[in-house]
CSV table of C-alpha atoms in Angstrom, one decimal:
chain,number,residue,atom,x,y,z
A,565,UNK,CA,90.1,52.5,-72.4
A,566,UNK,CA,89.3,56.1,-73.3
A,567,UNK,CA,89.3,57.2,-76.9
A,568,UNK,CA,89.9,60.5,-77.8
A,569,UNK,CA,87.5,63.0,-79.8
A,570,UNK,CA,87.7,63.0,-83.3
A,571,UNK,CA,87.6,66.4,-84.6
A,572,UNK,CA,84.7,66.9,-87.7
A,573,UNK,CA,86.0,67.7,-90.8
A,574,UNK,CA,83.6,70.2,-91.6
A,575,UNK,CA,80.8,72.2,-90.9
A,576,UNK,CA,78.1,69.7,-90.5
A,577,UNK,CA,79.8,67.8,-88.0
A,578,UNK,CA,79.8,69.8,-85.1
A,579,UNK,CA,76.1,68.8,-84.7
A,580,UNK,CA,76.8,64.7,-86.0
A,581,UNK,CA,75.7,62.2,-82.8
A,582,UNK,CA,78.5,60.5,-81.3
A,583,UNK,CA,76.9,57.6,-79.1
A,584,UNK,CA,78.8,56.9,-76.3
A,585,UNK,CA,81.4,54.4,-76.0
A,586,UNK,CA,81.0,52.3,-72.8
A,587,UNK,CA,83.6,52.0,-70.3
A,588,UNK,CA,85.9,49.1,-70.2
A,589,UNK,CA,84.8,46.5,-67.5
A,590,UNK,CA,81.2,48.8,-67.3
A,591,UNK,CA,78.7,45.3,-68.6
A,592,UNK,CA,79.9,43.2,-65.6
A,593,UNK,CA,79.0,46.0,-63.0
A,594,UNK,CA,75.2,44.9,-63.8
A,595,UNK,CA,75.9,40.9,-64.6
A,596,UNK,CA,73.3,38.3,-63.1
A,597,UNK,CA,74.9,36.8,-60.2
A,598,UNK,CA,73.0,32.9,-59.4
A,599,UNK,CA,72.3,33.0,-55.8
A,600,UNK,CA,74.2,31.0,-53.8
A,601,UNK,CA,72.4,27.3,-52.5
A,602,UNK,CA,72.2,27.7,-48.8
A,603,UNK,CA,73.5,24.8,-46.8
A,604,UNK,CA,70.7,21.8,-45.8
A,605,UNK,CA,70.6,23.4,-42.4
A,606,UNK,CA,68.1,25.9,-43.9
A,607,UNK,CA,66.1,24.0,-45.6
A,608,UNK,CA,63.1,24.4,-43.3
A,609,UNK,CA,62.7,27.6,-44.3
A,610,UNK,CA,62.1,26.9,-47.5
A,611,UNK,CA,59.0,28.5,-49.3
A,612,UNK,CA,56.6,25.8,-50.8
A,613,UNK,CA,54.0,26.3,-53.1
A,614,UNK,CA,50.4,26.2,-51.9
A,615,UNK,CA,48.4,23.1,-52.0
A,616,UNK,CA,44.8,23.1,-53.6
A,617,UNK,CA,42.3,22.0,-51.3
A,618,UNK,CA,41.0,18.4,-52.2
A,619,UNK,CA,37.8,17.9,-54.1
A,620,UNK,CA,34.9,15.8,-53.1
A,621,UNK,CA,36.0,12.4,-54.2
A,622,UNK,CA,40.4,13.2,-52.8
A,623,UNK,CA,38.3,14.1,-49.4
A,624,UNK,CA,36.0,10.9,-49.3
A,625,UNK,CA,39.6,9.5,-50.4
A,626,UNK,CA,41.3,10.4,-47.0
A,627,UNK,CA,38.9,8.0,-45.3
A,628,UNK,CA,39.4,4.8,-47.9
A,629,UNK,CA,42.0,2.4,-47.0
A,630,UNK,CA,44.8,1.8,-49.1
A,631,UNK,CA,44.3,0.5,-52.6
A,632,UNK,CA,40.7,1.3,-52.7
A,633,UNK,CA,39.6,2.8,-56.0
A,634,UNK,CA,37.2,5.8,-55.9
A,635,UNK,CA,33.7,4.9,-56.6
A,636,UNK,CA,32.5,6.0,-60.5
A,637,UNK,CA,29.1,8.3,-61.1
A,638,UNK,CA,27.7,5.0,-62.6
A,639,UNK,CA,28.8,2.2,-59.7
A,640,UNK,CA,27.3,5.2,-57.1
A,641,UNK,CA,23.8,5.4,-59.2
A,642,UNK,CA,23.8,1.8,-59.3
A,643,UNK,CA,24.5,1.8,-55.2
A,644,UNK,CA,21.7,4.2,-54.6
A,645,UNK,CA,19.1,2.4,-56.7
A,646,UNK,CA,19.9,-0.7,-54.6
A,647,UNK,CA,19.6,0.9,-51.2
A,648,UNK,CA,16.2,2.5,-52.9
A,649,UNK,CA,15.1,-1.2,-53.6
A,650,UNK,CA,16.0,-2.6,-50.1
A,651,UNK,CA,14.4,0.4,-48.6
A,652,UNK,CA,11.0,-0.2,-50.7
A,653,UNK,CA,11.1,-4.2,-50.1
A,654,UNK,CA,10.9,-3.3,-46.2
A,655,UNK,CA,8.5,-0.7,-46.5
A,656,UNK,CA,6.3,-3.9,-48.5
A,657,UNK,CA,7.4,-6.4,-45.6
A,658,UNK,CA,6.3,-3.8,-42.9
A,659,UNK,CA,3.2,-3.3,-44.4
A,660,UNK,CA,2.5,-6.9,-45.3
A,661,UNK,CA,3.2,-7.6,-41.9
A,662,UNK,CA,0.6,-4.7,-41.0
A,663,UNK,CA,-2.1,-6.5,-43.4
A,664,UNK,CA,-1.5,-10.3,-42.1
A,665,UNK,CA,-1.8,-9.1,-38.4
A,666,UNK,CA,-5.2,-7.1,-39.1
A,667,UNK,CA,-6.5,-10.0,-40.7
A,668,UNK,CA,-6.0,-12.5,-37.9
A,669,UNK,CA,-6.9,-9.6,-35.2
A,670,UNK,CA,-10.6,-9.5,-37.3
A,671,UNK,CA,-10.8,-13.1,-37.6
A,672,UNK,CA,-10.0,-13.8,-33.9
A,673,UNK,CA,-12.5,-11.1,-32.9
A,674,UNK,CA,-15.5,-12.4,-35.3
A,675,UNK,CA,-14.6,-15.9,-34.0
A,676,UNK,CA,-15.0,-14.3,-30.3
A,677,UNK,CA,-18.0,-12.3,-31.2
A,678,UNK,CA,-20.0,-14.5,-33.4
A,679,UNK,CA,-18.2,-18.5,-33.1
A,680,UNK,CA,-18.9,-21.3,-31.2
A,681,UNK,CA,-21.6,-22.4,-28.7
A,682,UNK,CA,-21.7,-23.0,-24.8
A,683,UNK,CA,-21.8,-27.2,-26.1
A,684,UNK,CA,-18.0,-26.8,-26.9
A,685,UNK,CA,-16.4,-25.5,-23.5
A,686,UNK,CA,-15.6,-28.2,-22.3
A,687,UNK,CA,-13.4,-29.6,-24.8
A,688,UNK,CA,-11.5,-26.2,-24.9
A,689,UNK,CA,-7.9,-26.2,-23.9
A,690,UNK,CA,-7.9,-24.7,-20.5
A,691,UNK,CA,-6.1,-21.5,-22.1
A,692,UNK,CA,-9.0,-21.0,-24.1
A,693,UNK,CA,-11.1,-21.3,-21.4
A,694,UNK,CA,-9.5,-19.8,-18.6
A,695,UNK,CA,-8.9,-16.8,-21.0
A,696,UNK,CA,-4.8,-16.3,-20.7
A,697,UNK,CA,-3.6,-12.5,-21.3
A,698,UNK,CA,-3.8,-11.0,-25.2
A,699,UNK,CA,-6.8,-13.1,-25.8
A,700,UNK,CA,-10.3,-11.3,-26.8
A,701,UNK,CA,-12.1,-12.7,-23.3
A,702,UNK,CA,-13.4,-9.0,-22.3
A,703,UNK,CA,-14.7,-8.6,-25.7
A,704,UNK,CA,-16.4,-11.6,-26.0
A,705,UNK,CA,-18.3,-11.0,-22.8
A,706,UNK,CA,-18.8,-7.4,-23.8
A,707,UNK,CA,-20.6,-8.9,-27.4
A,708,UNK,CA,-22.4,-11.6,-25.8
A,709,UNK,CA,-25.6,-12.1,-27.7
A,710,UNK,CA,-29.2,-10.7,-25.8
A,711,UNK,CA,-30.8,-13.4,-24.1
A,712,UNK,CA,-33.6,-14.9,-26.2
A,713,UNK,CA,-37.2,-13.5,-25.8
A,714,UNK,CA,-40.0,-15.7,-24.2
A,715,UNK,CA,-41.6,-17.5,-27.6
A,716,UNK,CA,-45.1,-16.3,-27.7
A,717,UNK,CA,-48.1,-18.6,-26.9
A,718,UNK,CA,-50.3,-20.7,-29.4
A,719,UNK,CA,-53.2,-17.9,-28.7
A,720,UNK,CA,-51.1,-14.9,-29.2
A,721,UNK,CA,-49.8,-16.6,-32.6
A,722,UNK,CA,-52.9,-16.9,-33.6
A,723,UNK,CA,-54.4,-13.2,-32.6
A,724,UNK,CA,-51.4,-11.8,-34.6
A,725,UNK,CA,-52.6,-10.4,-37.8
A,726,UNK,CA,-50.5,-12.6,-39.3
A,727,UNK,CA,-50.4,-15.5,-38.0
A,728,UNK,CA,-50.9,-19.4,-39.0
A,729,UNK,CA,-55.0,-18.6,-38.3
A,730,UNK,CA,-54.4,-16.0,-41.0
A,731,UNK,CA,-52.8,-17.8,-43.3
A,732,UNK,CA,-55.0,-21.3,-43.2
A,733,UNK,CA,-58.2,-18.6,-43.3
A,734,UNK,CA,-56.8,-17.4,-47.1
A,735,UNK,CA,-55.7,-20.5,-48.5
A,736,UNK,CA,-59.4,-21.7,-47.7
A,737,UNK,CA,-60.9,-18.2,-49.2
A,738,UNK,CA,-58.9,-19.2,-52.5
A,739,UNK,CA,-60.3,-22.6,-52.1
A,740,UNK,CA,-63.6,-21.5,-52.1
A,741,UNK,CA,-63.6,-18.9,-54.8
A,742,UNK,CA,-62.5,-21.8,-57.2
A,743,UNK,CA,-66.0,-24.4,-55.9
A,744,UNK,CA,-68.4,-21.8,-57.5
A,745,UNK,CA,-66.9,-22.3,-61.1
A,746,UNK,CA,-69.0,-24.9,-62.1
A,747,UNK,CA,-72.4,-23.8,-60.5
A,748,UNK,CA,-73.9,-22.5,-63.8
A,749,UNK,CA,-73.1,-25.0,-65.9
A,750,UNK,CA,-74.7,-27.4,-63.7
A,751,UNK,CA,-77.8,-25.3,-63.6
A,752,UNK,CA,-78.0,-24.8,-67.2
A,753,UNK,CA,-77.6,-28.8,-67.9
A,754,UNK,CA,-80.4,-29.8,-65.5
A,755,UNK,CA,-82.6,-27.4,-66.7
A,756,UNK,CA,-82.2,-28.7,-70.0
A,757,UNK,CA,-82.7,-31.6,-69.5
A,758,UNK,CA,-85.9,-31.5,-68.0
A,759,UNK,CA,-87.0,-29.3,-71.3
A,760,UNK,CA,-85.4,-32.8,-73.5
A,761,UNK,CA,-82.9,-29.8,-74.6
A,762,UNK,CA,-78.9,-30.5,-75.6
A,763,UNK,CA,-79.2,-33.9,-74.0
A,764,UNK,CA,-75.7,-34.8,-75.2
A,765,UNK,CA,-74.2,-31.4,-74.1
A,766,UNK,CA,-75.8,-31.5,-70.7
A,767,UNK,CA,-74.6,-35.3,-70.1
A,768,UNK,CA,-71.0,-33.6,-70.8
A,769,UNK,CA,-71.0,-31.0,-68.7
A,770,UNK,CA,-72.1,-32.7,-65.8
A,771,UNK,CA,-69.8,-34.8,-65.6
A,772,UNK,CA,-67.3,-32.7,-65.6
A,773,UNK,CA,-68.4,-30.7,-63.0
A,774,UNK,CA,-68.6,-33.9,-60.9
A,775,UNK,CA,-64.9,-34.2,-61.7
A,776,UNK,CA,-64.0,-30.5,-60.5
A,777,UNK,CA,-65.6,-31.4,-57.2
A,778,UNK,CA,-64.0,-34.6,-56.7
A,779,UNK,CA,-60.8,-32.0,-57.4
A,780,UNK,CA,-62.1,-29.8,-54.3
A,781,UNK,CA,-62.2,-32.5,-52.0
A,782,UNK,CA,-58.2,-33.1,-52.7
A,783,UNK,CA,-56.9,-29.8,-52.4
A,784,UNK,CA,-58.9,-29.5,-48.9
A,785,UNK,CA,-57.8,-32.3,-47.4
A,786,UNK,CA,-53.9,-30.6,-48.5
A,787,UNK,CA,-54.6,-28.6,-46.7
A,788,UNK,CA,-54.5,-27.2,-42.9
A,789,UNK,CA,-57.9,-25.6,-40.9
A,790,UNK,CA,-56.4,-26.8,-37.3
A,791,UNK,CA,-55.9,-23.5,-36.2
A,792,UNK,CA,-59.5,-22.0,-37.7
A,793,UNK,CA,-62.2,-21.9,-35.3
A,794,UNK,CA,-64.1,-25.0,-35.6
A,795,UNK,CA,-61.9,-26.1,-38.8
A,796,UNK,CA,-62.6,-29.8,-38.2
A,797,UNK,CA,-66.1,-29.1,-38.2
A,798,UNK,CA,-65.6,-26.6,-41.7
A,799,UNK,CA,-63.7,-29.0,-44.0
A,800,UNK,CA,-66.1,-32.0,-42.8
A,801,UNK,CA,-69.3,-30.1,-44.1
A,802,UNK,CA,-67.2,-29.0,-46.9
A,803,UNK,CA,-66.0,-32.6,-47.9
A,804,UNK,CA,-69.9,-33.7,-47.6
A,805,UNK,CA,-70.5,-31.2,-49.6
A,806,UNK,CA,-68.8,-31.4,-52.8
A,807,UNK,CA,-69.2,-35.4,-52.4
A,808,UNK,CA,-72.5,-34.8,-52.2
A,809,UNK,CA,-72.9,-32.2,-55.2
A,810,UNK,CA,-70.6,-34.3,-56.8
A,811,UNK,CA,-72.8,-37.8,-56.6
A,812,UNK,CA,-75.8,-35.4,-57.9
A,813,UNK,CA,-73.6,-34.4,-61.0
A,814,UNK,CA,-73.4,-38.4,-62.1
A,815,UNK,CA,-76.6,-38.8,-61.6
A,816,UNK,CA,-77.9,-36.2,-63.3
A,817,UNK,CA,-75.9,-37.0,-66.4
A,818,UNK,CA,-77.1,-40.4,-66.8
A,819,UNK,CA,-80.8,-39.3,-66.7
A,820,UNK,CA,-79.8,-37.1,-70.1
A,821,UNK,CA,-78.1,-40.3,-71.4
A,822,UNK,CA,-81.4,-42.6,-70.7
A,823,UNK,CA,-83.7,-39.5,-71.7
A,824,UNK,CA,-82.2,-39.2,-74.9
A,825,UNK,CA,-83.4,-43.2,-75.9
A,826,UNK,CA,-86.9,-43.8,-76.9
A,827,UNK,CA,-89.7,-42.5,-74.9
A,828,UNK,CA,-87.2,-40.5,-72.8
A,829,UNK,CA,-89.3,-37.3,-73.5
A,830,UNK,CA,-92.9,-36.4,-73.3
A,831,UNK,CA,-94.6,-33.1,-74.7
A,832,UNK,CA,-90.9,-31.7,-74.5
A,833,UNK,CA,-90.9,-33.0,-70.7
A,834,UNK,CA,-87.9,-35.3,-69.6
A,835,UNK,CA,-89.7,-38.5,-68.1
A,836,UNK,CA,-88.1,-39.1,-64.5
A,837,UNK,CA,-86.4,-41.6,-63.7
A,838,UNK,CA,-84.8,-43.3,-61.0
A,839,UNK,CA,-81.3,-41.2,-61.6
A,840,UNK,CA,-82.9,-38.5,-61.4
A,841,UNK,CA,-84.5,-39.2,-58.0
A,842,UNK,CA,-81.1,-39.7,-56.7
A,843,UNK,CA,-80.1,-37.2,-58.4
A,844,UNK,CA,-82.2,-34.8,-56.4
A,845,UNK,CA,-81.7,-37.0,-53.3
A,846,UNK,CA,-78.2,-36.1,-53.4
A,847,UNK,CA,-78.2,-32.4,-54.6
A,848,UNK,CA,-80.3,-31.9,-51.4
A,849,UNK,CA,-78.0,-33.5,-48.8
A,850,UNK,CA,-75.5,-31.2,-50.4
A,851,UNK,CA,-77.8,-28.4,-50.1
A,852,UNK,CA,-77.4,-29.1,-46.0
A,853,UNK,CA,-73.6,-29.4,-45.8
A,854,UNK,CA,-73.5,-26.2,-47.7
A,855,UNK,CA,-75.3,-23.9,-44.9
A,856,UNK,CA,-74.1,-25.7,-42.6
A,857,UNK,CA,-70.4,-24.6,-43.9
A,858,UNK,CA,-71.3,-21.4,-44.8
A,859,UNK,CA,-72.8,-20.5,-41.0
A,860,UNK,CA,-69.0,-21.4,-39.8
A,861,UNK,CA,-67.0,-20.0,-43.1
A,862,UNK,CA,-68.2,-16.4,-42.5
A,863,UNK,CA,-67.5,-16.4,-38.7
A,864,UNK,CA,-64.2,-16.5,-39.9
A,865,UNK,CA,-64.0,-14.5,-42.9
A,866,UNK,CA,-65.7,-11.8,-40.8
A,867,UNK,CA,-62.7,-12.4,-38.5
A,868,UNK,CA,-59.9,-11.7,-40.9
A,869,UNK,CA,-62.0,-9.9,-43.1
A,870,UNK,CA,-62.2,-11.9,-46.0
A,871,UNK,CA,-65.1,-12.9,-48.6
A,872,UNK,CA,-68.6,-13.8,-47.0
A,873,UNK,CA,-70.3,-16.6,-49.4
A,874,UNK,CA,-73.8,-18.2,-48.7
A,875,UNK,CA,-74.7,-22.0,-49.5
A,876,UNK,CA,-75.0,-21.7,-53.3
A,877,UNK,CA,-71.9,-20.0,-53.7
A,878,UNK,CA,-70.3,-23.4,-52.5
């Protein structure tokens, strides 16, 4: 409904604001009207809101059956270090296995190569022995040992610089060099006692050089002169000669002992007596079998170069 204008009282209200007065029925010309449900027909229509696009574990979730629960960050680290274990156990089984076959391949080839002689064939189980396939047959025959070579002869052994000659010829050097040890004592003893000198001394000391060449007759007989030219011959003279020296020795040392009673000496002369003819019966035989040994010694030291000696160096 329209009002009408109210005229101002006075001067100031002719420029006073009047706001305006809003038509009758004006608000519902802009109401909100709901929209109106459309019927179920339509419903396909219908704008739905976007789905988000599954994450990792909804996508893996597609492919799990039914009441499966999705797998935590710890049970899928405890999964993977399992599979890492079983992974690393047959790596160690493979290579085990690698080890253990190795093993038996170098065993059956060393066996092949270095085992067995021809004495056992034939109680070899005819696999063995025929040589069925994967066995190590071609590389046993390509190992098989060089025939032997021919031995050499008893002549050639001996030529050989060292040979047994060689070895008999300086164990009777060293043999040798020890029988000259007593020489000067025995000397010295005789000679005093022909002077009536150290009669008791003398007496001593030839009897133990009688006992040193008693001790050169056992180590030569140890030991071996069959392969030395004429060592038969050699070690008899020898033998004969130390006896023989040795006999002297005893004799020689009871003349001091029967000198040194009463009317032994004379003018500081020994008197003789019948040890000491034997005595020098005896030291002359040995005298013999010395050159005689000697001659045959140095035709083999000469040989194998080794020491030359003459008779009294026996």
């Amino acid at each position: 409904m329209n009002l009408a204008p109210v005229p101002p009282d006075g001067a100031d209200d002719a420029t006073r604001f009047i706001p305006p007065v809003p038509p009758e029925g004006a608000d519902d010309a802009t109401r909100f009207i709901p929209p109106v449900p459309r019927e179920r027909g339509h419903d396909e229509t219908r704008i739905l809101p976007p789905v988000p696009p599954p994450e990792a574990d909804a996508f893996e979730s597609l492919f799990r059956q039914e009441g499966d629960r999705p797998e935590s960050p710890r049970a899928r680290a405890v999964r993977e270090e399992r599979e890492a274990e079983r992974q690393k156990a047959s790596q160690l089984a493979v290579m085990g296995a690698v080890v253990v076959a190795c093993a038996v391949l170098g065993l059956g080839l060393s066996a092949a190569i270095y085992g067995g002689d021809d004495t056992g064939k034939d109680d070899a189980p005819p696999s063995v022995a025929a040589g069925t396939p994967g066995t190590s047959a071609p590389a046993r025959s390509a190992a098989a040992p060089p025939p032997p070579k021919p031995s050499p002869s008893a002549s050639e052994e001996e030529d050989r610089p060292d040979g047994p000659a060689r070895t008999q010829a300086e164990a009777l050097d060293r043999l040798l060099a020890d029988s000259n040890n007593s020489r000067d004592a025995v000397v010295r003893s005789v000679a005093n006692i022909r002077q009536c000198q150290e009669l008791g001394r003398a007496a001593t000391d030839l009897r133990g050089a009688a006992e040193q060449r008693r001790i050169l007759v056992a180590r030569l007989q140890a030991l071996g002169v069959d392969r030395l030219p004429r060592g038969g011959e050699l070690s008899a003279a020898l033998i004969r000669a130390w006896q023989s020296s040795a006999a002297a020795d005893d004799h020689y040392a009871s003349w001091a002992e029967q000198v040194q009673g009463e009317r032994g000496c004379r003018d500081g002369r020994a008197r003789t007596t019948r040890r000491a003819v034997e005595g020098n019966r005896a030291s002359a035989a040995a005298t013999e079998a010395k050159r005689q040994a000697a001659g045959m010694w140095n035709a083999i030291a000469e040989e194998h170069e080794l020491t030359e000696r003459r008779a009294e160096q026996l």
